[in-house]
PDB file of C-alpha atoms in Angstrom:
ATOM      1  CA  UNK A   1      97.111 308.783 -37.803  1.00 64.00           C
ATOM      2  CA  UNK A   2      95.370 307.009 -34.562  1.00 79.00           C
ATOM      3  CA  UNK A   3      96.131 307.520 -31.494  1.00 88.00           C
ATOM      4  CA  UNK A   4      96.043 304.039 -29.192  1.00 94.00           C
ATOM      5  CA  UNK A   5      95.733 303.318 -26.117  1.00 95.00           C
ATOM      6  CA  UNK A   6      98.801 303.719 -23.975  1.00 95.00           C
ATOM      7  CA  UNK A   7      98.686 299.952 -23.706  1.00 97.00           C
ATOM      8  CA  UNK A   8      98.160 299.241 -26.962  1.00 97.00           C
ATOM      9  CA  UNK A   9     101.501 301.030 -28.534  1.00 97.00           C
ATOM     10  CA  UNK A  10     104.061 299.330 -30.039  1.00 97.00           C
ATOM     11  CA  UNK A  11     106.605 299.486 -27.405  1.00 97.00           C
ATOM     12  CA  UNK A  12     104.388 299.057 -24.360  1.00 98.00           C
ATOM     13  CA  UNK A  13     103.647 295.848 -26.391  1.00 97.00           C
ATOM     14  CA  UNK A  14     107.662 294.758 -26.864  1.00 98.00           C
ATOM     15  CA  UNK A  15     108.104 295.362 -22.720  1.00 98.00           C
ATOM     16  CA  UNK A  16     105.430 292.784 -22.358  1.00 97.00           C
ATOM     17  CA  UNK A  17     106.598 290.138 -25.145  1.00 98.00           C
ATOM     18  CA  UNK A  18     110.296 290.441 -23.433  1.00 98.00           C
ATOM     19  CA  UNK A  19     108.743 289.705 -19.936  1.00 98.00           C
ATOM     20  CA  UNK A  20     106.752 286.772 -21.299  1.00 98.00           C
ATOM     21  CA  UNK A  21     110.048 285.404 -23.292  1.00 98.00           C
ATOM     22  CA  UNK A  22     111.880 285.493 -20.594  1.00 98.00           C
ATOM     23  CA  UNK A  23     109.283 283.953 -17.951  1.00 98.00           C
ATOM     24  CA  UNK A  24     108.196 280.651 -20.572  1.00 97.00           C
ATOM     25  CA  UNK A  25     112.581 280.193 -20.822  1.00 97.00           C
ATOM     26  CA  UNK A  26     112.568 280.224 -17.212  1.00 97.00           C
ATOM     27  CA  UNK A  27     110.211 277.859 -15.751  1.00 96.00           C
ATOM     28  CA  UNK A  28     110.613 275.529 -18.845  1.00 95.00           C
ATOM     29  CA  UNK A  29     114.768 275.707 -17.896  1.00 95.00           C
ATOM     30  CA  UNK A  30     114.078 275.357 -13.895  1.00 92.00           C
ATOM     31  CA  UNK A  31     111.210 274.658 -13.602  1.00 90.00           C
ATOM     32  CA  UNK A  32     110.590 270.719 -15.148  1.00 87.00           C
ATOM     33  CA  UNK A  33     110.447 271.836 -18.394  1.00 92.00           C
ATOM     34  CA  UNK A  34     107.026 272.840 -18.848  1.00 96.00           C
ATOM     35  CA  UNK A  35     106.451 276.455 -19.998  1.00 96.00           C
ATOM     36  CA  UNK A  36     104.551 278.914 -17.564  1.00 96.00           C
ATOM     37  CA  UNK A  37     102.577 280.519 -20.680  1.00 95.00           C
ATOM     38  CA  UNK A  38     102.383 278.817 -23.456  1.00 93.00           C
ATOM     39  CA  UNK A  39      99.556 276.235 -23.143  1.00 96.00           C
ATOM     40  CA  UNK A  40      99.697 274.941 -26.517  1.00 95.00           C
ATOM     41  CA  UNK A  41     103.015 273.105 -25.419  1.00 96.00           C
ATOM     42  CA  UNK A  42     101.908 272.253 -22.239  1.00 97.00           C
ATOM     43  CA  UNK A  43      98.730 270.308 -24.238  1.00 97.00           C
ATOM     44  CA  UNK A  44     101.391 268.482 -26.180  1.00 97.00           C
ATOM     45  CA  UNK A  45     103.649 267.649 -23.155  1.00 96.00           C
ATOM     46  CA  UNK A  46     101.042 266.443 -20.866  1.00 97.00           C
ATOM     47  CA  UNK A  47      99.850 264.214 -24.382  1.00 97.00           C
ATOM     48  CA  UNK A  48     103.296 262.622 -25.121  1.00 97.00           C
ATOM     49  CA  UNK A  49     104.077 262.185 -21.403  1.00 96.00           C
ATOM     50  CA  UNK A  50     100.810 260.640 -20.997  1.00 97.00           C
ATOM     51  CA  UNK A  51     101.003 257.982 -23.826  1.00 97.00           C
ATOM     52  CA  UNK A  52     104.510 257.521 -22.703  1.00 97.00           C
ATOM     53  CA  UNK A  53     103.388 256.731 -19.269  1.00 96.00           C
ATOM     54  CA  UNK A  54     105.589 259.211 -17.288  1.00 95.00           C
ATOM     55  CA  UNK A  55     103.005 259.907 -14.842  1.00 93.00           C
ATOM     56  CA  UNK A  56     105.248 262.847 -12.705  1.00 90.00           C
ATOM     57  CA  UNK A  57     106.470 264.930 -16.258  1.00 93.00           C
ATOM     58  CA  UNK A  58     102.424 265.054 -17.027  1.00 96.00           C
ATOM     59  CA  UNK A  59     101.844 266.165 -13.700  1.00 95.00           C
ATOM     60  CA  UNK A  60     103.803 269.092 -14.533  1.00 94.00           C
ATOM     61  CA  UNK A  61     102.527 269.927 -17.497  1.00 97.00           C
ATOM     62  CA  UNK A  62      98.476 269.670 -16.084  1.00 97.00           C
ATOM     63  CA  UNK A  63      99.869 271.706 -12.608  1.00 97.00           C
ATOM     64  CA  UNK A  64     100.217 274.316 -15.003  1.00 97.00           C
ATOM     65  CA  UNK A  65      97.344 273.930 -17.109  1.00 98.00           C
ATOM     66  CA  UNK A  66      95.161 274.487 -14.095  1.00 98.00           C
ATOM     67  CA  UNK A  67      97.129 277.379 -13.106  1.00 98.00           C
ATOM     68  CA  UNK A  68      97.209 279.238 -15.573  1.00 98.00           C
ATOM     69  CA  UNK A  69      92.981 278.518 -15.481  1.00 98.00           C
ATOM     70  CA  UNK A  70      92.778 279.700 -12.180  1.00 98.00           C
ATOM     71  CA  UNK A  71      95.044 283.163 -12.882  1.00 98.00           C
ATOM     72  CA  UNK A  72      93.016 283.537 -15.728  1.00 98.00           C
ATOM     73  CA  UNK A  73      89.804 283.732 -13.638  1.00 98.00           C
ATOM     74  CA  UNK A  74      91.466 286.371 -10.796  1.00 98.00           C
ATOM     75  CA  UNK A  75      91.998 288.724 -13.328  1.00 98.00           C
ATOM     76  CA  UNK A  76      88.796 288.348 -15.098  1.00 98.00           C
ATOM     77  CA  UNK A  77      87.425 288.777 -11.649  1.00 97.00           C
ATOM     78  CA  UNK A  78      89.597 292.028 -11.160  1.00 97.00           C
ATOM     79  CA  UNK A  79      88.380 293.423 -15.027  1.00 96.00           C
ATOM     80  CA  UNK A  80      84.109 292.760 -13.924  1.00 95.00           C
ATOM     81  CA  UNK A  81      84.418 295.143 -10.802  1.00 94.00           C
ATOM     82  CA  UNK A  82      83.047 297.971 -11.521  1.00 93.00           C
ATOM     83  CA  UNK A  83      85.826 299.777  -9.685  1.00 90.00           C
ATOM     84  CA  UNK A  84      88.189 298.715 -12.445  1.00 91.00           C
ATOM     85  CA  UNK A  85      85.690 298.249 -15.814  1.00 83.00           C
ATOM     86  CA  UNK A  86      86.196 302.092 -16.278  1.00 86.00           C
ATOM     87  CA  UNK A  87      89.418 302.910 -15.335  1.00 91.00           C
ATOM     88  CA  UNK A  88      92.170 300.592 -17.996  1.00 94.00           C
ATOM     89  CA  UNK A  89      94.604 302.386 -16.681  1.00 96.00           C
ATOM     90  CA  UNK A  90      94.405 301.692 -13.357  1.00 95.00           C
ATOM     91  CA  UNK A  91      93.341 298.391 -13.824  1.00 97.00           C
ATOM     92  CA  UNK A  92      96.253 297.646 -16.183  1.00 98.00           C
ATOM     93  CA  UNK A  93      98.565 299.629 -14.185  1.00 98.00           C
ATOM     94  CA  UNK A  94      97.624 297.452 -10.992  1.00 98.00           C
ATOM     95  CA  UNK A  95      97.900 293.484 -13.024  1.00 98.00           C
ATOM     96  CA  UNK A  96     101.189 294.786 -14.057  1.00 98.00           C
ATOM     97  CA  UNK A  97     102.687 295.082  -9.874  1.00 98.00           C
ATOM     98  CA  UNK A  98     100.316 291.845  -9.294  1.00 98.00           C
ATOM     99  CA  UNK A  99     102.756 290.086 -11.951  1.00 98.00           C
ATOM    100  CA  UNK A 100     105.708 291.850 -10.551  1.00 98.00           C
ATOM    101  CA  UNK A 101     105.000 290.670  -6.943  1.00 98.00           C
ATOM    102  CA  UNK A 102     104.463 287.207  -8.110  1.00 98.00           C
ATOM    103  CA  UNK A 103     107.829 287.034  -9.890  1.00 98.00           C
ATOM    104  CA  UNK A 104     109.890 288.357  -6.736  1.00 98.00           C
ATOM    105  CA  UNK A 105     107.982 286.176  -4.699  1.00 97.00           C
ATOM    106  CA  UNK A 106     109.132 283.063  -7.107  1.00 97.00           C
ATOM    107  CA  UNK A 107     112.583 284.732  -7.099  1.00 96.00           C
ATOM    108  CA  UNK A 108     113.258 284.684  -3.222  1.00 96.00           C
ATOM    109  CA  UNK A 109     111.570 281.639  -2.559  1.00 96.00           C
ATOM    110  CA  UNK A 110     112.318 279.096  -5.631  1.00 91.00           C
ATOM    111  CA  UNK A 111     115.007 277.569  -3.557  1.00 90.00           C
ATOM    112  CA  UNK A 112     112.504 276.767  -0.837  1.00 92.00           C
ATOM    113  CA  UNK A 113     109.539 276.099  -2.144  1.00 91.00           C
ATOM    114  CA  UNK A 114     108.721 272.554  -4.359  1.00 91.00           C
ATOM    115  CA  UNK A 115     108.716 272.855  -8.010  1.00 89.00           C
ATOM    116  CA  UNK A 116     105.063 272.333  -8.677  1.00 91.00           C
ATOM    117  CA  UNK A 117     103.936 275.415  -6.477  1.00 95.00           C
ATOM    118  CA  UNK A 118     106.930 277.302  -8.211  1.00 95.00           C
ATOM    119  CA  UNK A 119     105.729 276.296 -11.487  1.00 94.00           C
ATOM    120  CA  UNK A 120     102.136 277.320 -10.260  1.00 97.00           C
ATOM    121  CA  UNK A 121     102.488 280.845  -9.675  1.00 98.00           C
ATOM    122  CA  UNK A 122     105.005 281.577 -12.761  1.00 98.00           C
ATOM    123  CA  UNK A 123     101.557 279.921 -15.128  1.00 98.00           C
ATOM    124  CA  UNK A 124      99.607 282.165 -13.020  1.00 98.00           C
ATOM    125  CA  UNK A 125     101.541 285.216 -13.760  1.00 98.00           C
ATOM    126  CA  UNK A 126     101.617 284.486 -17.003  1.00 98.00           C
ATOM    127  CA  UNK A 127      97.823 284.192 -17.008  1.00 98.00           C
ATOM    128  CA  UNK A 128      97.524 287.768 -15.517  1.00 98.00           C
ATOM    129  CA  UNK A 129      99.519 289.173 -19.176  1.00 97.00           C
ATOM    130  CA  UNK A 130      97.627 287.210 -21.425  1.00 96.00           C
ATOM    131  CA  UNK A 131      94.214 288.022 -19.881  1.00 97.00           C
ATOM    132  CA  UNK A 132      94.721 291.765 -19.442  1.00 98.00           C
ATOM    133  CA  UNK A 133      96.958 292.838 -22.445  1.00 97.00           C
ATOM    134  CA  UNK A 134      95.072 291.459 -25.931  1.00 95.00           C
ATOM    135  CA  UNK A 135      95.179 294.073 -28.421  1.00 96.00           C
ATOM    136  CA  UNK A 136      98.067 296.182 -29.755  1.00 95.00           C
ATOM    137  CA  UNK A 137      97.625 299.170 -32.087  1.00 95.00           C
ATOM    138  CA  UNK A 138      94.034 298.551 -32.508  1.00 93.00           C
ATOM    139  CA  UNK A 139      93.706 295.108 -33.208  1.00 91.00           C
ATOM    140  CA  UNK A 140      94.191 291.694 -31.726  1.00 91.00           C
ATOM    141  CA  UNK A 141      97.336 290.517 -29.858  1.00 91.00           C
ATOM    142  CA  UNK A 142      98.742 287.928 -27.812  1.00 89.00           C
ATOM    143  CA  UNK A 143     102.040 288.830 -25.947  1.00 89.00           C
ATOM    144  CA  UNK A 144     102.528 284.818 -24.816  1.00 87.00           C
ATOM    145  CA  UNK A 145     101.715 283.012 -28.283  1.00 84.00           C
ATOM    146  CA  UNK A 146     104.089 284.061 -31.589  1.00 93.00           C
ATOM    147  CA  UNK A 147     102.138 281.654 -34.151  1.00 93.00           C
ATOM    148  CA  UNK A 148      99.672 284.256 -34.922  1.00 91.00           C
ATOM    149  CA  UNK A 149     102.200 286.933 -34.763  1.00 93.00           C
ATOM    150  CA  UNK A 150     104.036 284.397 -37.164  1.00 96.00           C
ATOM    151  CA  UNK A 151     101.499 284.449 -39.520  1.00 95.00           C
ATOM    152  CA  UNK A 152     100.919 288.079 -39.021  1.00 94.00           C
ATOM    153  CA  UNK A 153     104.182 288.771 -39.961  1.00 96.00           C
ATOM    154  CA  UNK A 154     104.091 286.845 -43.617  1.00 98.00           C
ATOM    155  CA  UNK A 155     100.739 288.561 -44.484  1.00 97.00           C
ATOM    156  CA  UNK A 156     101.742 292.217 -43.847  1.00 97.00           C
ATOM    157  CA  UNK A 157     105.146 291.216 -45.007  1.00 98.00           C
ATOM    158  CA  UNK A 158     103.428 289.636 -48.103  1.00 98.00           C
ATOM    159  CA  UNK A 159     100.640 293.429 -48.380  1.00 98.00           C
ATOM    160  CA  UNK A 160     103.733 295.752 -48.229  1.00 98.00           C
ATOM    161  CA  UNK A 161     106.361 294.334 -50.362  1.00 97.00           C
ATOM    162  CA  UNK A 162     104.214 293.131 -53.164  1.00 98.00           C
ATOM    163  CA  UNK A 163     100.752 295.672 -52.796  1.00 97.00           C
ATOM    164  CA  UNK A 164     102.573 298.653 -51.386  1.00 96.00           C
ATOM    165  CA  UNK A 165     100.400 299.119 -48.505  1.00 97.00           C
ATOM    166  CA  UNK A 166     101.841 301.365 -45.984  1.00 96.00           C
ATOM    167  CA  UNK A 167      99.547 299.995 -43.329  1.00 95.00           C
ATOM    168  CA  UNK A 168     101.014 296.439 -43.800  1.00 97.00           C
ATOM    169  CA  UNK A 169     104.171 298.126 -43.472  1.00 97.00           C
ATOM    170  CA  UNK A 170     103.582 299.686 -40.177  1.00 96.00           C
ATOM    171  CA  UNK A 171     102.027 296.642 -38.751  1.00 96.00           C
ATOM    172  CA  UNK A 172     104.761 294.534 -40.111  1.00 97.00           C
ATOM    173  CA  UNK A 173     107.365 296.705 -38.592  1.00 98.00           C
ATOM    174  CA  UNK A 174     105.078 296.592 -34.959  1.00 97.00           C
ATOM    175  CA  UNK A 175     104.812 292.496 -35.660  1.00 97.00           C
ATOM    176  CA  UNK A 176     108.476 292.159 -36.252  1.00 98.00           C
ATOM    177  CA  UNK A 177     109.601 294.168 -33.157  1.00 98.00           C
ATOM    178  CA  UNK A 178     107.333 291.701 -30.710  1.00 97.00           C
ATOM    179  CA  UNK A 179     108.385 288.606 -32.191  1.00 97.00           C
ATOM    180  CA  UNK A 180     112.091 290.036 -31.937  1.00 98.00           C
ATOM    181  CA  UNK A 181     112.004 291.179 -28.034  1.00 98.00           C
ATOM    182  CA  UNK A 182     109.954 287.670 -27.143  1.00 98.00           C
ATOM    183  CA  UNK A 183     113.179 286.068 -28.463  1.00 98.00           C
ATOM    184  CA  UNK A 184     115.661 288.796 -27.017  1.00 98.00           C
ATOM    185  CA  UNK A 185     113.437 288.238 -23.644  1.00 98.00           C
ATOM    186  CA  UNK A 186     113.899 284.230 -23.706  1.00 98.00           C
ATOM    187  CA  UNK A 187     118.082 284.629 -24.399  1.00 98.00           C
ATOM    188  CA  UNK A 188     117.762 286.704 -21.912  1.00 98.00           C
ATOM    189  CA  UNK A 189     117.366 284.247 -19.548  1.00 98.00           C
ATOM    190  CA  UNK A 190     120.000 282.325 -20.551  1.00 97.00           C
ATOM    191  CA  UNK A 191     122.601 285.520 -20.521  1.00 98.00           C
ATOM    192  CA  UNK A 192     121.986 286.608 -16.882  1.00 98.00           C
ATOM    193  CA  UNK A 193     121.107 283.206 -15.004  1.00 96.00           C
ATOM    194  CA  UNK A 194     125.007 282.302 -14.508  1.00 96.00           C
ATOM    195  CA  UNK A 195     125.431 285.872 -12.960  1.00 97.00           C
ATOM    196  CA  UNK A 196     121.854 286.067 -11.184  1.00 96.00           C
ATOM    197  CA  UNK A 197     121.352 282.827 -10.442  1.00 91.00           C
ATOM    198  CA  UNK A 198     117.343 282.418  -9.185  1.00 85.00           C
ATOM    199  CA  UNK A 199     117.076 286.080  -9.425  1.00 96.00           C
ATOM    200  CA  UNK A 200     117.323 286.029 -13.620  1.00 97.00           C
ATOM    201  CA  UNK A 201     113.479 286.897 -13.189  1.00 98.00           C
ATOM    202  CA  UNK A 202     114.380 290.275 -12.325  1.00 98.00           C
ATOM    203  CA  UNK A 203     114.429 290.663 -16.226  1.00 98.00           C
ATOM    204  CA  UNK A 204     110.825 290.422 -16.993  1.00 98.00           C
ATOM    205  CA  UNK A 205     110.379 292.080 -13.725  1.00 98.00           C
ATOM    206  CA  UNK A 206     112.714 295.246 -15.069  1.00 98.00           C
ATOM    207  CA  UNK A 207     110.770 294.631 -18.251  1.00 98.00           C
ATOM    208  CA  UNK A 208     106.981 294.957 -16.253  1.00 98.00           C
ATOM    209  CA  UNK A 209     108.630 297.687 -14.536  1.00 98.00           C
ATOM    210  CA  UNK A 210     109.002 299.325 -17.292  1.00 98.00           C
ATOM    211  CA  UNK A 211     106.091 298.760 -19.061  1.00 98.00           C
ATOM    212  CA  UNK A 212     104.185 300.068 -15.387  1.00 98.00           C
ATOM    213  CA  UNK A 213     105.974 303.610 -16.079  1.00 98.00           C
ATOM    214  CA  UNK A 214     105.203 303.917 -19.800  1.00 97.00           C
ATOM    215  CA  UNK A 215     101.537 303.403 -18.232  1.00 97.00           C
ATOM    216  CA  UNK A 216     102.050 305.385 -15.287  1.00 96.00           C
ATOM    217  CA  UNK A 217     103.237 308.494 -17.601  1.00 95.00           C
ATOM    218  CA  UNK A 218     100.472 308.314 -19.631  1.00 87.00           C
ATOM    219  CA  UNK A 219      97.896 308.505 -16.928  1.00 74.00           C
TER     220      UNK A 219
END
């Protein structure tokens, strides 16, 4: 049986999925309804809005866009040093306290600071995940995006029930569990903002938190 990367196992993978849930439900419910990770759906907003004329909602949707560009390109930065291109661990262990910074900043500040810039560093936090964290149990994966863990799902689901392959069942089982806490993360949201108020992100910050000391354990 492999053995993967601490950051490649199945539940450092579900800790991630939760936080990104629950960060794309936030800033698309606070945040002018444009999601902080999810660029496919910011493509489509700032399309409709566009055609439709509403100048300010496709300003939203392109504020993030180029956000989540520019977050993209600090970590990429981060991963070429040769300081980091050695040491995963480290590196991985460090984008995950970048994101949690971000999101506490965002948290004690959203009252104060104008939506756009809000909306700005949640994309760019969301950036950090994706950029960082792209394979789980060997192969590829996307803790943001659920169509391809959509479609993974009815392949394996399609290999184990009807081939009997035990690896389609294992993968199906890992596939299932991230598409499951990505939901769980985004109700989340919903569950604890009437108690929390601006400070519901301390879910996927709890949730990075704990994906930091699954990391930090395995070190």
């Amino acid at each position: 049986m492999p053995i993967y990367p601490p950051a490649e196992r199945t539940r450092f993978g579900a800790v991630l999925t939760m936080a990104a849930g629950s960060i794309d439900a936030y800033s698309y419910l606070f945040h002018g309804q444009v999601f902080a990770g999810l660029q496919t759906g910011n493509l489509i907003l700032l399309g409709l809005n566009l055609a439709q004329g509403h100048l300010k909602y496709s300003l939203r949707a392109l504020i993030s866009i180029l956000a989540f560009f520019v977050g993209t390109l600090i970590i990429r930065w981060l991963q070429r040093q040769p300081t980091f291109s050695q040491r995963p661990i480290k590196r991985q262990k460090i984008v995950l306290l970048y994101e949690i910074a971000l999101l506490l900043l965002v948290a004690c500040t959203t009252q104060w600071l104008p939506a756009l810039l809000t909306t700005m560093l949640l994309s760019i936090t969301a950036a950090a995940e994706l950029q960082e964290f792209r394979r789980l149990n060997g192969g590829p994966f996307t803790p943001l995006m659920m169509t391809g863990n959509l479609r993974t799902l009815a392949e394996t689901a399609f290999d184990a029930f009807f081939y009997r392959e035990s690896a389609a069942l294992k993968k199906l089982q890992a596939t299932a569990i991230i598409m499951f806490m990505f939901t769980l993360g985004a109700a989340g949201i919903v569950v604890v903002t009437p108690f929390l108020h601006q400070f519901s992100l301390l879910l996927p910050v709890t949730a990075l938190a704990v994906g930091w000391f699954l990391l930090a354990s395995a070190d």
